[in-house]
Short mmCIF file of C-alpha atoms in Angstrom, two decimals:
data_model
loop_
_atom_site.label_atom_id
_atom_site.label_comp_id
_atom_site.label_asym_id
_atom_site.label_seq_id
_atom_site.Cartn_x
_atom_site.Cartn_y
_atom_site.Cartn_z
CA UNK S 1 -5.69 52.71 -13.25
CA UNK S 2 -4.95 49.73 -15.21
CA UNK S 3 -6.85 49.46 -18.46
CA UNK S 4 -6.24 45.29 -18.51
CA UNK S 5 -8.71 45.27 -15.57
CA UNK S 6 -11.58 47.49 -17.44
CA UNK S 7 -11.17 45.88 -21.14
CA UNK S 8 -13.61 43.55 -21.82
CA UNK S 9 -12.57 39.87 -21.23
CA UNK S 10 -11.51 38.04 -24.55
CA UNK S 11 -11.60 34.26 -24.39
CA UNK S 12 -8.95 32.95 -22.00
CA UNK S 13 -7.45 36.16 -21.25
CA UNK S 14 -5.62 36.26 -17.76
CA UNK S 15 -6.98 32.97 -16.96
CA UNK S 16 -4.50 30.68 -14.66
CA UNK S 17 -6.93 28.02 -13.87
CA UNK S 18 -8.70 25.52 -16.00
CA UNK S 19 -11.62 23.45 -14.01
CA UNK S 20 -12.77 20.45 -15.39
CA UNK S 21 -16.05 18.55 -15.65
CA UNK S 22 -15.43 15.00 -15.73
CA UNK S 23 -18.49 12.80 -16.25
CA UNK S 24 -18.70 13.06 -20.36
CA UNK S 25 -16.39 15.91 -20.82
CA UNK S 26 -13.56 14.02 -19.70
CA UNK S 27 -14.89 10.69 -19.95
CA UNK S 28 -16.74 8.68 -22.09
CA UNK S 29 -19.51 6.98 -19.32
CA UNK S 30 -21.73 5.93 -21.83
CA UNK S 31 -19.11 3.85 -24.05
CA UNK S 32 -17.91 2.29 -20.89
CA UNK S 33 -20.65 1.41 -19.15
CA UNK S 34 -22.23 -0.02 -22.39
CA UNK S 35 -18.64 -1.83 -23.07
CA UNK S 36 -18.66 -3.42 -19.47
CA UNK S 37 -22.29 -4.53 -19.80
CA UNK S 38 -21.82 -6.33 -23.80
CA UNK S 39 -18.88 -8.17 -21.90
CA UNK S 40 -20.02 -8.90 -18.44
CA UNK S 41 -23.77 -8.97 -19.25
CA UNK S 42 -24.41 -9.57 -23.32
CA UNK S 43 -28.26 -10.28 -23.13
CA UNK S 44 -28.70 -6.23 -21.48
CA UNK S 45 -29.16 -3.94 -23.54
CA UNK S 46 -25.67 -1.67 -22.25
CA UNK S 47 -26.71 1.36 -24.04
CA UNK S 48 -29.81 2.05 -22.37
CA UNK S 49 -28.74 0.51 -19.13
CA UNK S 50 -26.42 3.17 -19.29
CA UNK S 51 -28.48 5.43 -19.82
CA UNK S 52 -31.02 5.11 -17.17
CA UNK S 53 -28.40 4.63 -15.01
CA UNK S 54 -27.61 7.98 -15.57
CA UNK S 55 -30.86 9.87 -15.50
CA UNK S 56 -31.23 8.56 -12.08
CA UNK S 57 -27.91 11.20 -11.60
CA UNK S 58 -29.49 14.51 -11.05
CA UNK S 59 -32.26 13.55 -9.43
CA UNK S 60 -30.44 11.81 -6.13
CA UNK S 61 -27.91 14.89 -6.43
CA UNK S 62 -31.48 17.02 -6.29
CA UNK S 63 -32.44 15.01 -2.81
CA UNK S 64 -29.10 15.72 -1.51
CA UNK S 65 -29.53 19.31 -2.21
CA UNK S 66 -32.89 19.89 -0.74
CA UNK S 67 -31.78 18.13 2.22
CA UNK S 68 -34.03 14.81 2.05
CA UNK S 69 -30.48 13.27 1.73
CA UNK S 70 -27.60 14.38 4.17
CA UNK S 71 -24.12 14.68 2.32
CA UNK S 72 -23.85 11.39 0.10
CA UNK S 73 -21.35 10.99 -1.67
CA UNK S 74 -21.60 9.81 -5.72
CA UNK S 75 -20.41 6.32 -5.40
CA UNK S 76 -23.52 5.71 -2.63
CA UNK S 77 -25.87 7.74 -4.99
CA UNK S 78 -24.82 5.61 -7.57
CA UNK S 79 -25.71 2.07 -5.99
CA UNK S 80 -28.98 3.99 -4.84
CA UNK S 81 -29.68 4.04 -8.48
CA UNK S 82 -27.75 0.99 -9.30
CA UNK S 83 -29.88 -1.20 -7.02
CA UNK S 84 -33.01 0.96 -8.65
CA UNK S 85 -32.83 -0.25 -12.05
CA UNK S 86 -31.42 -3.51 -12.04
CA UNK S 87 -34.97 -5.25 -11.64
CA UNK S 88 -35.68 -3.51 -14.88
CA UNK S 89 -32.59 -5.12 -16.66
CA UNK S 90 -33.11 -8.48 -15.74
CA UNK S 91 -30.34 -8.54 -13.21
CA UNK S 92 -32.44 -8.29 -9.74
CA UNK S 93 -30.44 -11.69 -8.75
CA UNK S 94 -26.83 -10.09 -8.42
CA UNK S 95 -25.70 -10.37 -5.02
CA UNK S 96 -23.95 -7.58 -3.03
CA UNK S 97 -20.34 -8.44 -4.55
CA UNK S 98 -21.50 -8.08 -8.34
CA UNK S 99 -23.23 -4.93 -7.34
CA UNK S 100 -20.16 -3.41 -5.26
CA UNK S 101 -18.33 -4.47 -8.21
CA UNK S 102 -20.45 -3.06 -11.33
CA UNK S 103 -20.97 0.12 -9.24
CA UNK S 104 -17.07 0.52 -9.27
CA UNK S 105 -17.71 1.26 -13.34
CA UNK S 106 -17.61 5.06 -12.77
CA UNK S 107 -13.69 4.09 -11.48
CA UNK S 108 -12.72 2.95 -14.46
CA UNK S 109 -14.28 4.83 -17.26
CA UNK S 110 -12.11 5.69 -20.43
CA UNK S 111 -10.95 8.95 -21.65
CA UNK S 112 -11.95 10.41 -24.44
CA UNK S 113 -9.55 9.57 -27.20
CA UNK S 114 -8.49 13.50 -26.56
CA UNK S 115 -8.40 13.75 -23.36
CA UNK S 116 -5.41 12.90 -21.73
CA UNK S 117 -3.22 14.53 -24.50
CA UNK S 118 -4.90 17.61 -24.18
CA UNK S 119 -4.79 18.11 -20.55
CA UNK S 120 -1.01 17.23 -20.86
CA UNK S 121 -0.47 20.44 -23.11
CA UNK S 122 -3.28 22.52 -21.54
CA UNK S 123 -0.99 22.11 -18.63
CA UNK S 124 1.47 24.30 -19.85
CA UNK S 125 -1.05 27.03 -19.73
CA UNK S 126 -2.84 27.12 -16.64
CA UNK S 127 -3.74 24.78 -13.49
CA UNK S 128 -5.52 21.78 -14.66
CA UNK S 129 -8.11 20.72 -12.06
CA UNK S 130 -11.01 18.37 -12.20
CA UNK S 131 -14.35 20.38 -10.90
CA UNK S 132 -16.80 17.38 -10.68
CA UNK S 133 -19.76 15.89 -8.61
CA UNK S 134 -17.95 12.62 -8.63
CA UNK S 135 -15.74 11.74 -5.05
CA UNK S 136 -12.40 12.24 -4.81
CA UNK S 137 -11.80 8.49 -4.37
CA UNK S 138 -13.47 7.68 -7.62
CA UNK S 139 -11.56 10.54 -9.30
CA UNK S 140 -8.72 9.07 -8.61
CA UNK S 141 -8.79 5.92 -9.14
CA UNK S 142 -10.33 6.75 -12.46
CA UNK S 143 -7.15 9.67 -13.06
CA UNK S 144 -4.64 6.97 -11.96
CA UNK S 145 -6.41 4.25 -14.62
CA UNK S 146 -6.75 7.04 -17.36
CA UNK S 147 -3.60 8.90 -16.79
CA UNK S 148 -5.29 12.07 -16.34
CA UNK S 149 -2.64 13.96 -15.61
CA UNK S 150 -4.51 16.50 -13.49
CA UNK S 151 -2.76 18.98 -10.95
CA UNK S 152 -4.93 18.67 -8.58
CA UNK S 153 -8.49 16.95 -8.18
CA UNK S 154 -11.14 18.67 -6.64
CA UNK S 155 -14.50 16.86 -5.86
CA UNK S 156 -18.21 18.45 -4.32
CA UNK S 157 -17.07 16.32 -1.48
CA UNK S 158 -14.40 19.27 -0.82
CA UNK S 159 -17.38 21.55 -0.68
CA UNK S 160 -19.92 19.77 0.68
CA UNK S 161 -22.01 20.76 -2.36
CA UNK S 162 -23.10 19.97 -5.85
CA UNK S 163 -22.65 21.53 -8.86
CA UNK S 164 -24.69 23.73 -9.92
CA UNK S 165 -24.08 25.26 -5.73
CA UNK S 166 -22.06 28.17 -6.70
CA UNK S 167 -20.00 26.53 -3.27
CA UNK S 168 -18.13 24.70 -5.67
CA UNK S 169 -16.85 27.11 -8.44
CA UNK S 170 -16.48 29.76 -5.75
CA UNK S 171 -14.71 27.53 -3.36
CA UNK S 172 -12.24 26.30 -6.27
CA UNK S 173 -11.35 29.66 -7.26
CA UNK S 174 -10.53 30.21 -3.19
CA UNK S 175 -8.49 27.09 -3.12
CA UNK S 176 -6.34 28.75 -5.40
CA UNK S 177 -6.65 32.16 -4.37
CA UNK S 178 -7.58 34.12 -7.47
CA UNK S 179 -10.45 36.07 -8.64
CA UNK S 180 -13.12 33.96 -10.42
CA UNK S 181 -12.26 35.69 -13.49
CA UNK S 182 -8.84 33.65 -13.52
CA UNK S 183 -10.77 30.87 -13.51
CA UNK S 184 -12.62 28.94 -16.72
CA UNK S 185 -15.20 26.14 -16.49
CA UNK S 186 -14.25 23.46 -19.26
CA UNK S 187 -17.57 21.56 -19.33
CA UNK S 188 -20.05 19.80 -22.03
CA UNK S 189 -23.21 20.63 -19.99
CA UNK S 190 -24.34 24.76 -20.67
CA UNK S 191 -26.10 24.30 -17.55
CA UNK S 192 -22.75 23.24 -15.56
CA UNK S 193 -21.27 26.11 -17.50
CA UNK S 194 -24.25 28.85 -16.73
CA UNK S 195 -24.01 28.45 -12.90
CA UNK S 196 -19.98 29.03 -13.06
CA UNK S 197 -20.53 32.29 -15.74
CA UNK S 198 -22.83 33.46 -12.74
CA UNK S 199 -20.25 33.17 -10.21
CA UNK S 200 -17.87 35.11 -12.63
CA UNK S 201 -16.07 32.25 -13.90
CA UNK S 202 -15.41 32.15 -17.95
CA UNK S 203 -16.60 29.08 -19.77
CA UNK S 204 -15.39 26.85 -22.51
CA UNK S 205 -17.82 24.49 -24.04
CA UNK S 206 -16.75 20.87 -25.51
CA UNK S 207 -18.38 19.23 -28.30
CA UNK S 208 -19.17 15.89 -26.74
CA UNK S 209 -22.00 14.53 -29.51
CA UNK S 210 -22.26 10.90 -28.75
CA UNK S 211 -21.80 11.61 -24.65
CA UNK S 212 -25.30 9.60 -25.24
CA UNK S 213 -24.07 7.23 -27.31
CA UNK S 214 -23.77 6.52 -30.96
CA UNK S 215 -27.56 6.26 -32.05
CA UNK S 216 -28.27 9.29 -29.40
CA UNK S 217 -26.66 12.57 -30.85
CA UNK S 218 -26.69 15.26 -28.52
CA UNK S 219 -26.88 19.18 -30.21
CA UNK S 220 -23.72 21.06 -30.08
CA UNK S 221 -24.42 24.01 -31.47
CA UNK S 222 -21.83 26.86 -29.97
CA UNK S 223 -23.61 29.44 -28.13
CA UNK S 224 -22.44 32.86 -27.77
CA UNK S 225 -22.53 32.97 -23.91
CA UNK S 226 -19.75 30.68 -23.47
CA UNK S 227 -16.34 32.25 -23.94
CA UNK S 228 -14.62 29.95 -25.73
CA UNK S 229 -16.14 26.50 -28.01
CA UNK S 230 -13.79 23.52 -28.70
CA UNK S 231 -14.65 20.61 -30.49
CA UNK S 232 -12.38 19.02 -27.97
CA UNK S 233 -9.52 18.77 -25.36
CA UNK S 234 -6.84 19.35 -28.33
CA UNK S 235 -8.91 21.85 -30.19
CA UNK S 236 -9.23 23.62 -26.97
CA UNK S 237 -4.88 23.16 -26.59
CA UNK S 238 -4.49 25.01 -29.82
CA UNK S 239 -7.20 28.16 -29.00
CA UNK S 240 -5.58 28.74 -25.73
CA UNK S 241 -1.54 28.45 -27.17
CA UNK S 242 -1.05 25.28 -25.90
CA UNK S 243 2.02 23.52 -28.06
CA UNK S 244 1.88 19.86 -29.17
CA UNK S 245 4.05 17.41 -27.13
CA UNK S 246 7.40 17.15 -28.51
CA UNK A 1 -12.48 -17.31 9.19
CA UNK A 2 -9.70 -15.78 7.32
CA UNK A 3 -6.22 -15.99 8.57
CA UNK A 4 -5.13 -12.82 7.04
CA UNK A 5 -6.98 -10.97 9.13
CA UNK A 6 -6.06 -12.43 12.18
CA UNK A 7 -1.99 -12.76 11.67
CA UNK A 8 -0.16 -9.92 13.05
CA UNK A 9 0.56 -6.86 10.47
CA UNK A 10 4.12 -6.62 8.92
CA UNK A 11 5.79 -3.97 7.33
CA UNK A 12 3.32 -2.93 4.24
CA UNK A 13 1.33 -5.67 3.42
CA UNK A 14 -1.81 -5.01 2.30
CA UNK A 15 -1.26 -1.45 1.97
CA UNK A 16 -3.34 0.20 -0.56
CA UNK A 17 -2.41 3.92 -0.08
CA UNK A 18 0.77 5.63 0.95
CA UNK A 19 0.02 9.36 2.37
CA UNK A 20 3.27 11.54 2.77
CA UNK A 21 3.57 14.66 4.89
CA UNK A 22 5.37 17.25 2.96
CA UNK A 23 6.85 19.62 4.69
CA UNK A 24 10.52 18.17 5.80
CA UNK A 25 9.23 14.73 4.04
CA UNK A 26 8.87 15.24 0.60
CA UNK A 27 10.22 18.54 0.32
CA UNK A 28 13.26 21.04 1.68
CA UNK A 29 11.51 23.42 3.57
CA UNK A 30 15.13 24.63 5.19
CA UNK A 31 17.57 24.72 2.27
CA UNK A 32 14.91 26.13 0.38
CA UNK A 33 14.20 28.91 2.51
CA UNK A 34 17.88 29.66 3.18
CA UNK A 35 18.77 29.41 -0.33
CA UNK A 36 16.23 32.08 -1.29
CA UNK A 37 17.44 34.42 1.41
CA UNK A 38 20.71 34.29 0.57
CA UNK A 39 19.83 35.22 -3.00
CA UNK A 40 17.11 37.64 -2.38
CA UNK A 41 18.86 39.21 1.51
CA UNK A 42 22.30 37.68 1.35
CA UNK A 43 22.59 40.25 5.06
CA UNK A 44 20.22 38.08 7.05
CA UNK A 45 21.08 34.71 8.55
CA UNK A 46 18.97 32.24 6.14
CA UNK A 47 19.43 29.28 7.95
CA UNK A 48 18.58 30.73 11.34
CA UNK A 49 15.23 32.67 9.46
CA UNK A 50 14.28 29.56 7.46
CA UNK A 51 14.48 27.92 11.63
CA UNK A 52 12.48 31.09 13.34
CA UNK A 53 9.97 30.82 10.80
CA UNK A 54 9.84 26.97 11.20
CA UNK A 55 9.21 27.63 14.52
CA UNK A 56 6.31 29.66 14.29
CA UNK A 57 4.35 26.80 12.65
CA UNK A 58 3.09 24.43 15.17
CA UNK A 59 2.09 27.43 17.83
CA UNK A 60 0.07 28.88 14.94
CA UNK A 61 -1.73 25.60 14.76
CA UNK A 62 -2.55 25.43 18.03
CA UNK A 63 -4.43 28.96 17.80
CA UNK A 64 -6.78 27.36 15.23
CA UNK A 65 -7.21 23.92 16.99
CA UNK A 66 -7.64 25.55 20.44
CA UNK A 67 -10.85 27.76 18.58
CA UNK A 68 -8.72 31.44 19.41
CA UNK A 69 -8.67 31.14 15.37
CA UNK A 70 -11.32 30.13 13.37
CA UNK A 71 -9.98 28.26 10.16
CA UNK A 72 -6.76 29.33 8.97
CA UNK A 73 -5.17 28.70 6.13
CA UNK A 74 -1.48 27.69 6.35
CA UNK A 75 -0.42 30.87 3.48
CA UNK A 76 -2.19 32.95 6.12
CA UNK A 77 -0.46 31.65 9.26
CA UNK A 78 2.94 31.39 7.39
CA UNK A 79 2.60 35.65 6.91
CA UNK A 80 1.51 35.97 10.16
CA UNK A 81 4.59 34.84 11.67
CA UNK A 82 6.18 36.22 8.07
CA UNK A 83 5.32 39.77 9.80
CA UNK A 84 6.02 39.07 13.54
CA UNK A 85 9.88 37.64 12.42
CA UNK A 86 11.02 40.26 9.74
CA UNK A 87 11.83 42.82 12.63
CA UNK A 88 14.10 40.80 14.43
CA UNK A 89 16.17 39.95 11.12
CA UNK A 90 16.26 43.60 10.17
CA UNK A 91 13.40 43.25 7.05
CA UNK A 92 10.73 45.43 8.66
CA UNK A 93 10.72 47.85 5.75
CA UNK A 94 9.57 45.17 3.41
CA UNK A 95 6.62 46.17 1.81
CA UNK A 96 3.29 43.89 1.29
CA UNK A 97 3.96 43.36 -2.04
CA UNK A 98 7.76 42.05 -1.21
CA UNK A 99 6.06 40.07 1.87
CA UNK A 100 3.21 38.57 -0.16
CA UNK A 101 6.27 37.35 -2.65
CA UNK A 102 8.26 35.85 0.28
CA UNK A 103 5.29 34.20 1.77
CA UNK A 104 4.67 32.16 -1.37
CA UNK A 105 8.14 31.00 -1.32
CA UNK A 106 6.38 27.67 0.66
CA UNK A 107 4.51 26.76 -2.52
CA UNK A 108 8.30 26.92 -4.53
CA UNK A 109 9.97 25.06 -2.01
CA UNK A 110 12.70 22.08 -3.52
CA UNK A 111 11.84 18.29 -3.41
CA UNK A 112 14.38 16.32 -1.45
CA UNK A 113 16.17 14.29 -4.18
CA UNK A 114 15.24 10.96 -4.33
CA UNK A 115 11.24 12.60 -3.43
CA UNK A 116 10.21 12.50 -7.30
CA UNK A 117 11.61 9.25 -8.09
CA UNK A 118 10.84 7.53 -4.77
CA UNK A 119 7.17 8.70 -5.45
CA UNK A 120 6.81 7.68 -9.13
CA UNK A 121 7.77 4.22 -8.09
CA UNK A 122 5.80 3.62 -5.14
CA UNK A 123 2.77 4.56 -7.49
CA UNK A 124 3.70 1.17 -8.73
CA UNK A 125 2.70 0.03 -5.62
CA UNK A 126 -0.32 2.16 -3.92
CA UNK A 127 -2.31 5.31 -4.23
CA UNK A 128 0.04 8.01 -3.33
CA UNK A 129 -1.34 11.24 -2.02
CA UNK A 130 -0.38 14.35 0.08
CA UNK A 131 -1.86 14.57 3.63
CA UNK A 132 -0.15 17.85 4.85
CA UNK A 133 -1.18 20.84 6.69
CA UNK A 134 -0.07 23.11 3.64
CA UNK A 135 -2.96 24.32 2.05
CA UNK A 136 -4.57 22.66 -1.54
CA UNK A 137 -3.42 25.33 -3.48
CA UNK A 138 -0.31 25.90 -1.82
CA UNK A 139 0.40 21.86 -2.46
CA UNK A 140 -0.75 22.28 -6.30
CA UNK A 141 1.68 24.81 -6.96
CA UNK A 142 4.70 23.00 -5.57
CA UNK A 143 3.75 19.63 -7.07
CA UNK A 144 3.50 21.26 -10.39
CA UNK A 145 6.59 23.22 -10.50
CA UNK A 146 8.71 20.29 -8.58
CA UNK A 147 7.30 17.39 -10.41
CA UNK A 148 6.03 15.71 -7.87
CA UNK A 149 3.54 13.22 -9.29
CA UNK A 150 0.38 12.82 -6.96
CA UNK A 151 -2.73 10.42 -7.29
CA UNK A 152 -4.25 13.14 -5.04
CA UNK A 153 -3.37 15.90 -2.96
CA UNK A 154 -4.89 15.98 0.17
CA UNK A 155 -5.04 18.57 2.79
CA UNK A 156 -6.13 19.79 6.28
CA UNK A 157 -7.90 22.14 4.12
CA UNK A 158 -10.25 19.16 3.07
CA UNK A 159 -10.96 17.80 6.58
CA UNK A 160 -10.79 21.31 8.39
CA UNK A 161 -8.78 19.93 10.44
CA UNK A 162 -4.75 20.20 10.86
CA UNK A 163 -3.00 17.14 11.84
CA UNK A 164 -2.52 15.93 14.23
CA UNK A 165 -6.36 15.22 14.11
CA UNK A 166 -8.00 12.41 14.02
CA UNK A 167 -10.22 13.65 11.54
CA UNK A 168 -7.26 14.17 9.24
CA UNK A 169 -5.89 10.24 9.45
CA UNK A 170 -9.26 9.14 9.06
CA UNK A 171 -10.70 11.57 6.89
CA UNK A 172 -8.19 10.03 4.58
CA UNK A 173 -9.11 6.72 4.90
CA UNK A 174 -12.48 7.60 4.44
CA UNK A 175 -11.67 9.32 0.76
CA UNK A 176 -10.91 5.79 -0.46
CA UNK A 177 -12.77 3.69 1.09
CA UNK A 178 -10.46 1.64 3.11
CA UNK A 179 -9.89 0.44 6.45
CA UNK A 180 -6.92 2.56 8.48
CA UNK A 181 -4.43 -0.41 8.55
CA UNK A 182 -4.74 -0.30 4.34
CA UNK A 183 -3.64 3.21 4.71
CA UNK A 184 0.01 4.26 5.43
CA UNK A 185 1.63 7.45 6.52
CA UNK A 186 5.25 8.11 5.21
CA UNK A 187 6.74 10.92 7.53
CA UNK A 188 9.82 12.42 9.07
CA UNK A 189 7.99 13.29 12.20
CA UNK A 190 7.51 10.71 14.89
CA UNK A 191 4.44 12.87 16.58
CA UNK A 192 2.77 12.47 13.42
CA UNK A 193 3.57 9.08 12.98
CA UNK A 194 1.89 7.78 16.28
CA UNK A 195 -1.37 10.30 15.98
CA UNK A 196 -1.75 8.02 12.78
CA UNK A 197 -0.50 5.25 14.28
CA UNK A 198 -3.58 5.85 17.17
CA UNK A 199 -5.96 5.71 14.44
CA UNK A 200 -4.94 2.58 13.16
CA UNK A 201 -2.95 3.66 10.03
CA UNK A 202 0.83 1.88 9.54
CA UNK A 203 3.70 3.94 9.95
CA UNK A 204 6.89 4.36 7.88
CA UNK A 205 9.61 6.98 9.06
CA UNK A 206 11.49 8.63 6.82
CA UNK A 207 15.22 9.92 8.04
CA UNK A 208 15.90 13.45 6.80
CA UNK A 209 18.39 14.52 8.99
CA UNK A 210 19.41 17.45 7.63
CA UNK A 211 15.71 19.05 7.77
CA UNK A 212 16.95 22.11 10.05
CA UNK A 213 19.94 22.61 8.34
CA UNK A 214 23.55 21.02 7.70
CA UNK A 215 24.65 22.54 11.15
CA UNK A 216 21.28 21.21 13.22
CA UNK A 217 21.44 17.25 12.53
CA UNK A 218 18.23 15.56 14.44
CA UNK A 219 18.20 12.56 15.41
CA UNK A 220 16.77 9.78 13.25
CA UNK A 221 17.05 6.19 15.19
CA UNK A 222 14.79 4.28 14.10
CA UNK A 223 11.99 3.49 16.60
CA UNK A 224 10.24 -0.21 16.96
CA UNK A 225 6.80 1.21 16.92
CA UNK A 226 6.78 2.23 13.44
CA UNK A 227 6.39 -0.28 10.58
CA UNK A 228 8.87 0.33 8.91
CA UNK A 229 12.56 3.01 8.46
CA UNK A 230 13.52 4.45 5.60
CA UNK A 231 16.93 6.26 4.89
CA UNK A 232 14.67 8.13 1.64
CA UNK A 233 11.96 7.50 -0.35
CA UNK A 234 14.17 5.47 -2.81
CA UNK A 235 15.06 3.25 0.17
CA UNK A 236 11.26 3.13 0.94
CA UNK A 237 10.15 2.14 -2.59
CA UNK A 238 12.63 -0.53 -2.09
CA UNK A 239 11.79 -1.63 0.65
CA UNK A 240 7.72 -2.34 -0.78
CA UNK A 241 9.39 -3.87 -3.65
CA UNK A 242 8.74 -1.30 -5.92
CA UNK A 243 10.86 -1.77 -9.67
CA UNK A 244 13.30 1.05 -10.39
CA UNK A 245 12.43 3.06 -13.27
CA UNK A 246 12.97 1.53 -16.61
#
């Protein structure tokens, strides 16, 4: 009988994989979109553009899931959307290259100013994977522009299914073979983090306040559910053990 | 009309990802083996072990792409033949937990060593990704613990498919976006080379000619179909014009 299996689980305990929501844990969409658009397109208002560009997110996911939608993959639900709201921006006249182009956005958004430091050290720790709806083409692009340092990148399009499908935190914990328990969700979304806590996995929550921008703070409150709450990537570094670079 | 599409392909040009096979490309699969072996069993034969093992690898393939096996991981068809070769080198008393140990030694196997250079340059260059039979997690755990610095690792595992399947070559492709002659495959394997090659993907062939061992030299001519030879992937990142490391 081994009593580490029946003690209750204490924060990151045991854990030897860290999964990784990208879209505003990782990255800041809402500061890069709203950059590109002030430079590329100054009479838009970037900040809601961005926005609305994002609320059109879950929704095509949702048609995907219920089957309306066969397997789409985010860049193609994006220019769904894309080509959706651009009437309401002003910017119905782009042609096909502009839109290809602005869709390519969710390539290059930036890190957090944390981010790629604290994945570095979080490294040392555990396997540091992404766990996102985004493609694995637009995850790496945007890791290779970043420097995400991730050890491997794992995408819904491995799965065939969207978070919250418990296909994806289930199938990541096969790909590496361990019990879901080994495995914590690093997310700023409860909801993202409440479908992987009922697969088993343990949770971390990140502070991400202005994932909505500046003049739209979001409320971070900790809540007791998740095992661990980090203000961010390097906060998270120093709960789990995680030396600063030398 | 554009020109560049109609002049005849040479060498790399316009390449926008490089996918390596790993086993015997990137990495050591013999010497590794052997090494181990003659740590761990210094009575058995390693080299001849490392071979039998080897050897077990394509046939257990088959098995899965002929339907007789329904998807297979490569951990699980490296212990199946694991268990049908310890017998004949006098290791049938090894028990699971030994067995399960040995098995992973494919996720701890050495980089050739010019692989972890050779790849950090050609990032310069392209996207450079896995595309190997081994298994995603199997691939994480060597990358990590050799250094090996990935855009993306990408597996059989992903397609469902081993190579040399279509669906693998093109599957690929298809993750980024790009037409098969923008894609590459960087291999030590000429059968693998032309069931890319079939799918419209360049070719560059890698010599390793010690991949079965010191005393079991193969025979690495270089062959006119392929795009281009390499003696290693130094040679290779030469060859694409790829800046040594500063």
């Amino acid at each position: 009988m081994q009593t580490a299996t029946a003690s209750p689980r204490t924060g990151a305990e045991g854990v030897e994989v860290l999964l990784f929501d990208v879209f505003g844990t990782v990255v800041d969409w809402h500061g890069s979109i709203a950059r590109e658009m002030a430079h590329d397109h100054p009479q838009v208002d970037g900040a809601a553009f961005a926005r609305a560009w994002r609320a059109g997110y879950q929704p095509a996911m949702a048609r995907v899931r219920s089957g309306e939608l066969g397997w789409t993959r985010i860049d193609d639900l994006h220019r769904m959307i894309l080509d959706g709201i651009l009437p309401q921006f002003g910017l119905a006249h782009l042609d096909e290259a502009a839109r290809a182009g602005l869709n390519r956005v969710w390539h290059r958004l930036d890190p957090w100013p944390d981010a790629v430091d604290g994945i570095r050290r979080l490294k040392g720790r555990a396997l540091c994977c992404t766990l996102s709806n985004g493609n694995l083409g637009l995850l790496t692009r945007m890791a290779k522009r970043a420097g995400l340092p991730w050890d491997c990148i794992l995408s819904a399009e491995v799965f065939r299914a969207y978070k919250p499908d418990p296909a994806t935190y289930l199938g990541a914990a096969g790909v590496f073979d361990v019990p879901p328990e080994r495995v914590m969700l690093v997310a700023a979304h409860h909801d993202d983090l409440a479908a992987a806590r009922a697969c088993g996995l343990r949770t971390a929550y990140v502070e991400r306040p202005f994932e909505f921008g500046r003049d739209a703070p979001k409320d971070v409150a900790a809540r007791p559910e998740n095992d661990l709450h980090a203000r961010d990537l390097l906060d998270l570094a120093d709960q789990l053990g995680c030396p600063a670079a030398v």
